[in-house]
Short mmCIF file of C-alpha atoms and ligand atoms in Angstrom, two decimals:
data_model
loop_
_atom_site.label_atom_id
_atom_site.label_comp_id
_atom_site.label_asym_id
_atom_site.label_seq_id
_atom_site.Cartn_x
_atom_site.Cartn_y
_atom_site.Cartn_z
CA MET A 1 88.46 92.64 90.40
CA LEU A 2 90.47 92.53 93.62
CA THR A 3 92.01 95.80 94.73
CA THR A 4 94.50 95.82 97.57
CA SER A 5 96.58 98.21 99.57
CA LEU A 6 99.02 95.41 100.39
CA PRO A 7 102.57 95.92 99.11
CA GLY A 8 103.16 94.44 95.66
CA GLY A 9 99.53 94.57 94.48
CA THR A 10 98.03 91.46 92.92
CA TRP A 11 98.90 88.59 90.56
CA THR A 12 96.69 86.20 88.64
CA LEU A 13 97.37 82.50 89.21
CA GLY A 14 95.53 80.91 86.30
CA GLY A 15 92.14 82.58 86.73
CA LEU A 16 92.62 83.31 90.44
CA THR A 17 93.62 86.80 91.55
CA VAL A 18 95.76 86.80 94.69
CA THR A 19 97.62 89.44 96.65
CA ARG A 20 101.36 89.18 96.00
CA PHE A 21 101.77 89.39 99.76
CA GLY A 22 100.53 86.02 100.99
CA TYR A 23 100.98 83.98 104.14
CA GLY A 24 102.73 80.62 104.67
CA ALA A 25 101.03 78.60 107.41
CA MET A 26 103.77 76.03 108.16
CA GLN A 27 104.99 77.82 111.30
CA LEU A 28 101.57 77.37 112.94
CA ALA A 29 102.15 73.68 113.73
CA GLY A 30 104.12 72.54 116.79
CA PRO A 31 107.92 72.30 117.04
CA GLY A 32 109.51 70.59 114.02
CA VAL A 33 106.19 71.15 112.15
CA MET A 34 104.76 68.26 114.20
CA GLY A 35 101.69 68.29 116.40
CA PRO A 36 99.50 71.16 117.59
CA PRO A 37 100.76 74.66 118.40
CA ALA A 38 101.48 75.58 122.02
CA ASP A 39 99.20 78.60 121.59
CA ARG A 40 96.18 77.44 119.61
CA ASP A 41 94.23 80.69 120.02
CA GLY A 42 97.30 82.62 118.92
CA ALA A 43 97.58 80.46 115.79
CA LEU A 44 93.92 81.05 114.92
CA ALA A 45 94.43 84.78 115.49
CA VAL A 46 97.36 84.85 113.01
CA LEU A 47 95.15 83.35 110.30
CA ARG A 48 92.29 85.77 111.01
CA THR A 49 94.74 88.68 111.03
CA ALA A 50 96.04 87.61 107.61
CA VAL A 51 92.53 87.81 106.14
CA GLU A 52 91.75 91.07 107.99
CA LEU A 53 94.88 92.59 106.46
CA GLY A 54 93.53 91.67 103.02
CA ILE A 55 95.80 88.70 102.28
CA THR A 56 94.12 86.35 99.78
CA HIS A 57 96.82 83.68 99.34
CA ILE A 58 97.53 81.16 102.12
CA ASP A 59 100.04 78.38 101.61
CA THR A 60 99.65 75.07 103.49
CA SER A 61 100.09 71.29 103.27
CA ALA A 62 98.43 68.28 104.87
CA ALA A 63 102.00 67.30 105.89
CA TYR A 64 102.22 70.26 108.32
CA GLY A 65 101.41 68.75 111.68
CA PRO A 66 100.42 66.47 109.86
CA GLN A 67 96.91 67.89 109.20
CA VAL A 68 97.34 70.52 111.92
CA THR A 69 97.65 73.68 109.82
CA ASN A 70 94.81 72.62 107.52
CA GLN A 71 92.58 72.07 110.56
CA LEU A 72 93.56 75.46 111.99
CA ILE A 73 92.84 77.18 108.66
CA ARG A 74 89.41 75.57 108.54
CA GLU A 75 88.60 76.44 112.14
CA ALA A 76 89.74 80.04 111.79
CA LEU A 77 88.39 80.89 108.36
CA HIS A 78 85.69 78.47 107.11
CA PRO A 79 83.38 79.36 105.36
CA TYR A 80 86.11 81.00 103.33
CA PRO A 81 85.69 84.41 101.72
CA ASP A 82 85.35 84.09 97.92
CA SER A 83 88.53 86.12 97.49
CA LEU A 84 90.68 83.73 99.56
CA HIS A 85 92.77 81.10 97.74
CA ILE A 86 94.36 78.28 99.72
CA VAL A 87 97.32 76.63 98.04
CA THR A 88 98.39 73.21 99.21
CA LYS A 89 101.06 70.70 98.31
CA VAL A 90 101.29 66.93 98.07
CA GLY A 91 104.19 64.53 97.60
CA ALA A 92 105.58 64.03 101.11
CA ASN A 93 104.36 62.27 104.23
CA ARG A 94 105.58 62.58 107.81
CA ASP A 95 107.23 59.81 109.77
CA PRO A 96 107.22 59.46 113.58
CA GLN A 97 110.68 61.05 113.78
CA GLY A 98 109.37 64.18 112.03
CA GLY A 99 111.01 63.32 108.69
CA TRP A 100 109.42 64.06 105.31
CA PRO A 101 109.54 60.78 103.33
CA PRO A 102 108.44 61.16 99.69
CA ALA A 103 104.92 59.95 98.86
CA ARG A 104 104.65 60.50 95.13
CA ASP A 105 103.16 57.22 93.96
CA PRO A 106 99.67 57.64 92.41
CA ARG A 107 97.87 56.04 95.36
CA SER A 108 99.52 58.33 97.93
CA LEU A 109 98.88 61.41 95.80
CA ARG A 110 95.18 60.59 95.38
CA ARG A 111 94.87 59.98 99.12
CA SER A 112 96.66 63.22 99.93
CA VAL A 113 94.40 65.27 97.65
CA ARG A 114 91.36 63.68 99.36
CA GLU A 115 92.84 64.45 102.80
CA ASN A 116 93.44 68.09 101.86
CA LEU A 117 89.86 68.42 100.60
CA GLU A 118 88.49 66.91 103.81
CA THR A 119 90.66 68.77 106.32
CA LEU A 120 90.24 72.12 104.57
CA GLY A 121 86.50 71.55 104.07
CA LEU A 122 86.58 72.16 100.31
CA ASP A 123 85.03 70.48 97.23
CA VAL A 124 87.83 71.66 94.95
CA LEU A 125 91.42 72.67 95.74
CA ASP A 126 92.39 75.97 94.08
CA LEU A 127 96.04 75.06 93.52
CA VAL A 128 98.06 71.96 94.32
CA ASN A 129 101.85 71.88 94.13
CA LEU A 130 103.66 68.61 93.58
CA ARG A 131 106.55 68.64 96.02
CA LEU A 132 109.65 66.99 94.63
CA GLY A 133 113.20 66.39 95.87
CA ASP A 134 113.84 66.11 99.60
CA ALA A 135 114.73 68.26 102.59
CA ALA A 136 118.16 68.95 101.09
CA GLY A 137 116.62 70.46 97.93
CA PRO A 138 115.60 69.49 94.40
CA ARG A 139 116.78 66.14 93.00
CA PRO A 140 116.89 65.23 89.31
CA GLY A 141 114.47 62.60 88.05
CA SER A 142 111.24 62.26 86.12
CA LEU A 143 108.03 63.56 87.67
CA ALA A 144 105.87 62.16 84.85
CA GLU A 145 103.90 59.49 86.73
CA ALA A 146 103.23 61.78 89.72
CA PHE A 147 102.32 64.85 87.68
CA GLU A 148 100.08 62.85 85.33
CA THR A 149 98.22 61.63 88.42
CA LEU A 150 97.59 65.23 89.52
CA ALA A 151 96.59 66.21 85.97
CA ASP A 152 94.06 63.37 86.09
CA LEU A 153 92.65 64.65 89.41
CA GLN A 154 92.46 68.10 87.80
CA ARG A 155 90.44 66.65 84.90
CA GLN A 156 88.14 65.02 87.47
CA GLY A 157 87.43 68.50 88.87
CA LEU A 158 89.15 68.08 92.24
CA ILE A 159 91.94 70.60 91.51
CA ARG A 160 91.72 73.94 89.65
CA HIS A 161 95.40 74.63 89.03
CA LEU A 162 98.72 72.84 89.31
CA GLY A 163 102.24 73.81 90.31
CA VAL A 164 105.53 72.19 91.26
CA SER A 165 107.74 72.68 94.29
CA ASN A 166 111.37 71.98 95.15
CA ALA A 167 111.85 71.36 91.43
CA THR A 168 114.76 71.59 88.99
CA PRO A 169 114.30 73.66 85.79
CA GLU A 170 114.18 70.36 83.86
CA GLN A 171 111.33 69.11 86.04
CA VAL A 172 109.47 72.40 85.55
CA ALA A 173 109.73 71.91 81.77
CA GLU A 174 108.70 68.25 82.06
CA ALA A 175 105.61 69.23 84.07
CA GLN A 176 104.67 71.90 81.52
CA ALA A 177 104.76 69.29 78.76
CA ILE A 178 102.12 67.30 80.70
CA ALA A 179 99.78 70.08 81.91
CA PRO A 180 99.93 73.88 82.40
CA ILE A 181 101.43 75.05 85.68
CA VAL A 182 100.65 78.40 87.31
CA CYS A 183 103.50 78.50 89.84
CA VAL A 184 106.82 77.11 90.95
CA GLN A 185 107.47 77.08 94.71
CA ASN A 186 111.20 76.72 95.44
CA MET A 187 113.67 77.90 98.06
CA TYR A 188 114.89 81.42 97.26
CA ASN A 189 115.89 84.51 99.22
CA LEU A 190 118.49 87.29 99.28
CA ALA A 191 121.23 84.80 100.18
CA HIS A 192 120.07 81.75 98.21
CA ARG A 193 119.74 82.62 94.55
CA ARG A 194 120.12 79.39 92.62
CA ASP A 195 116.84 80.07 90.77
CA ASP A 196 117.66 83.51 89.35
CA GLU A 197 117.50 82.30 85.73
CA LEU A 198 114.40 80.21 86.35
CA ILE A 199 112.58 83.19 87.87
CA ASP A 200 113.28 85.33 84.82
CA ALA A 201 112.23 82.54 82.44
CA LEU A 202 108.96 82.00 84.34
CA ALA A 203 108.28 85.75 84.39
CA GLY A 204 108.47 85.68 80.58
CA GLN A 205 105.85 82.92 80.56
CA GLY A 206 103.52 84.62 83.05
CA VAL A 207 104.12 81.84 85.61
CA ALA A 208 104.42 82.80 89.30
CA TYR A 209 107.49 82.03 91.37
CA VAL A 210 106.75 81.55 95.09
CA PRO A 211 109.91 81.48 97.21
CA PHE A 212 109.81 79.33 100.31
CA PHE A 213 112.10 80.31 103.18
CA PRO A 214 111.92 83.99 102.02
CA LEU A 215 113.29 84.98 105.44
CA GLY A 216 115.73 82.07 105.65
CA GLY A 217 113.27 79.56 107.14
CA PHE A 218 114.54 77.73 110.21
CA SER A 219 117.86 79.65 110.07
CA PRO A 220 116.85 83.32 109.78
CA LEU A 221 118.75 85.32 107.16
CA GLN A 222 121.91 86.83 108.60
CA SER A 223 124.19 89.08 106.60
CA SER A 224 126.24 92.10 107.58
CA VAL A 225 125.27 93.79 104.29
CA LEU A 226 121.58 93.20 105.03
CA SER A 227 122.03 94.58 108.56
CA THR A 228 123.84 97.65 107.22
CA VAL A 229 121.19 98.45 104.62
CA ALA A 230 118.41 97.84 107.16
CA ALA A 231 120.06 100.13 109.74
CA ARG A 232 120.46 102.88 107.13
CA LEU A 233 116.77 102.62 106.24
CA GLU A 234 115.79 102.34 109.92
CA ALA A 235 113.98 99.12 109.06
CA ALA A 236 114.07 95.52 110.22
CA PRO A 237 116.30 93.20 108.13
CA MET A 238 113.23 91.02 107.46
CA SER A 239 111.41 94.01 105.97
CA VAL A 240 114.32 94.67 103.63
CA ALA A 241 114.42 90.98 102.61
CA LEU A 242 110.70 91.00 101.74
CA ALA A 243 110.78 94.38 99.96
CA TRP A 244 113.74 93.11 97.91
CA LEU A 245 111.80 90.02 96.81
CA LEU A 246 108.84 92.13 95.67
CA ARG A 247 111.25 94.31 93.65
CA ARG A 248 113.21 91.33 92.28
CA SER A 249 110.53 90.30 89.78
CA PRO A 250 106.81 90.96 89.28
CA ASN A 251 106.03 87.22 89.21
CA ILE A 252 107.36 86.68 92.75
CA LEU A 253 104.61 86.02 95.32
CA LEU A 254 105.49 86.19 99.03
CA ILE A 255 104.43 83.56 101.57
CA PRO A 256 106.53 84.47 104.62
CA GLY A 257 105.74 82.34 107.64
CA THR A 258 105.16 83.44 111.20
CA SER A 259 103.39 82.20 114.30
CA SER A 260 102.93 85.78 115.52
CA ALA A 261 100.22 88.23 114.47
CA ALA A 262 102.56 91.09 115.46
CA HIS A 263 105.29 89.77 113.12
CA LEU A 264 102.73 89.38 110.36
CA ARG A 265 101.69 93.02 110.67
CA GLU A 266 105.34 94.07 110.86
CA ASN A 267 106.15 92.09 107.69
CA VAL A 268 103.22 93.53 105.75
CA ALA A 269 104.19 97.08 106.71
CA GLY A 270 107.89 96.39 106.14
CA ALA A 271 107.51 94.91 102.66
CA ALA A 272 106.26 98.31 101.48
CA LEU A 273 109.73 99.72 102.07
CA SER A 274 111.14 101.62 99.13
CA LEU A 275 114.64 100.50 98.08
CA SER A 276 116.92 102.84 96.11
CA ASP A 277 119.18 101.72 93.28
CA ASP A 278 122.12 101.98 95.69
CA ASP A 279 120.34 99.78 98.23
CA LEU A 280 119.59 97.22 95.52
CA ALA A 281 123.18 97.18 94.27
CA GLU A 282 124.45 96.60 97.79
CA LEU A 283 121.91 93.86 98.49
CA GLU A 284 122.83 92.24 95.19
CA THR A 285 126.28 91.41 96.61
CA ILE A 286 124.83 89.08 99.27
CA GLY A 287 123.86 86.16 97.08
CA ARG A 288 126.59 86.52 94.44
N1 LIG B 301 107.49 73.72 99.24
C1 LIG B 301 108.26 73.41 100.25
O1 LIG B 301 108.97 72.42 100.24
C2 LIG B 301 108.26 74.33 101.43
C3 LIG B 301 109.29 74.19 102.38
C4 LIG B 301 109.28 75.07 103.45
C5 LIG B 301 108.29 76.05 103.58
N2 LIG B 301 107.30 76.14 102.66
C6 LIG B 301 106.26 77.21 102.75
O2 LIG B 301 106.91 78.45 102.78
C7 LIG B 301 106.41 79.24 103.87
C8 LIG B 301 107.49 80.19 104.37
O3 LIG B 301 108.58 79.47 104.87
P1 LIG B 301 108.95 79.43 106.43
O4 LIG B 301 107.81 79.90 107.24
O5 LIG B 301 109.47 78.09 106.72
O6 LIG B 301 110.18 80.39 106.52
P2 LIG B 301 110.37 82.00 106.45
O7 LIG B 301 109.13 82.65 106.01
O8 LIG B 301 111.61 82.23 105.69
O9 LIG B 301 110.72 82.35 107.97
C9 LIG B 301 109.86 82.08 109.02
C10 LIG B 301 110.63 82.37 110.29
O10 LIG B 301 110.87 83.78 110.37
C11 LIG B 301 110.41 84.25 111.62
N3 LIG B 301 109.84 85.60 111.41
C12 LIG B 301 108.89 85.96 110.52
N4 LIG B 301 108.65 87.28 110.60
C13 LIG B 301 109.45 87.76 111.57
C14 LIG B 301 109.65 89.05 112.12
N5 LIG B 301 108.97 90.11 111.67
N6 LIG B 301 110.57 89.19 113.11
C15 LIG B 301 111.27 88.14 113.56
N7 LIG B 301 111.12 86.88 113.07
C16 LIG B 301 110.20 86.69 112.08
C17 LIG B 301 109.37 83.30 112.09
O11 LIG B 301 109.33 83.28 113.51
P3 LIG B 301 107.98 83.73 114.30
O12 LIG B 301 107.03 82.59 114.17
O13 LIG B 301 108.48 83.94 115.69
O14 LIG B 301 107.52 84.99 113.66
C18 LIG B 301 109.88 81.97 111.53
O15 LIG B 301 110.79 81.37 112.42
C19 LIG B 301 105.98 78.20 104.90
O16 LIG B 301 105.08 78.73 105.83
C20 LIG B 301 105.38 77.12 104.01
O17 LIG B 301 104.04 77.45 103.73
C21 LIG B 301 107.29 75.30 101.58
#
């Protein structure tokens, strides 16, 4: 059994125990999540720092770069420690302009799973999320054909567990009628709380909720209330935002992104911050 001193403890994704404090690797690619990083050694050092700190959940996608973050993960960490679980996602390609066109037809999904296996240097992917919607957020519509394709790849032994990303609650339910899911990865943070009900429902089912953009993503979280609470606690606003997520629900797993080992250490230390009931009530006003 995995023991950790990381804030939040651990969670079990299907049969896989992960630290609730994970790491999102998207920021390691070049500008616009295209091409290689300016500081390749620095990017490799961030990944090694994550593992040294005890993080056992790394989130990636073959679309980051494309292929760049997967290659960096392999170079920095392969052969992987048994405790480390790399979560990837399929369902979008990149175009030359840096866009994210959907690629959810069965052929593209099978190719993307193969690419992830090859670039990460794995025989089986621990967890694959089907990314739905588009850059503006979830979009209604059936995921049946795409999710059945992933369920088939799971039956073939290429994937251990499945999840969905950028999904509506209806799509989450549709996926669950096809095959068990162990996580939902959607946009959520102190200021963006559309999934409050979904998070609580998933907690009741023992399914993880993994917020992307936990710190606001490309537009860092900015709120006078957040700044006030952070100043009172003599903490960074980002630390408060992460500590709040860990308190929000036990099924929330963190994958904050950073291209800086110093920020990673700061975030790990900061997420351990203790928030009082008064702090929580004040923070609650941000997203309401
Ligand atoms: N499923 C999806 O559709 C989807 C979409 C987007 C993202 N994701 C996943 O979610 C993960 C997290 O999202 P994200 O990385 O885009 O956004 P994020 O975690 O909300 O924020 C990352 C940004 O915060 C900055 N930052 C982090 N720690 C900081 C600190 N201590 N002080 C100052 N700035 C700090 C980073 O800059 P520095 O590099 O300078 O630290 C970076 O610009 C991604 O890595 C990716 O794996 C999934």
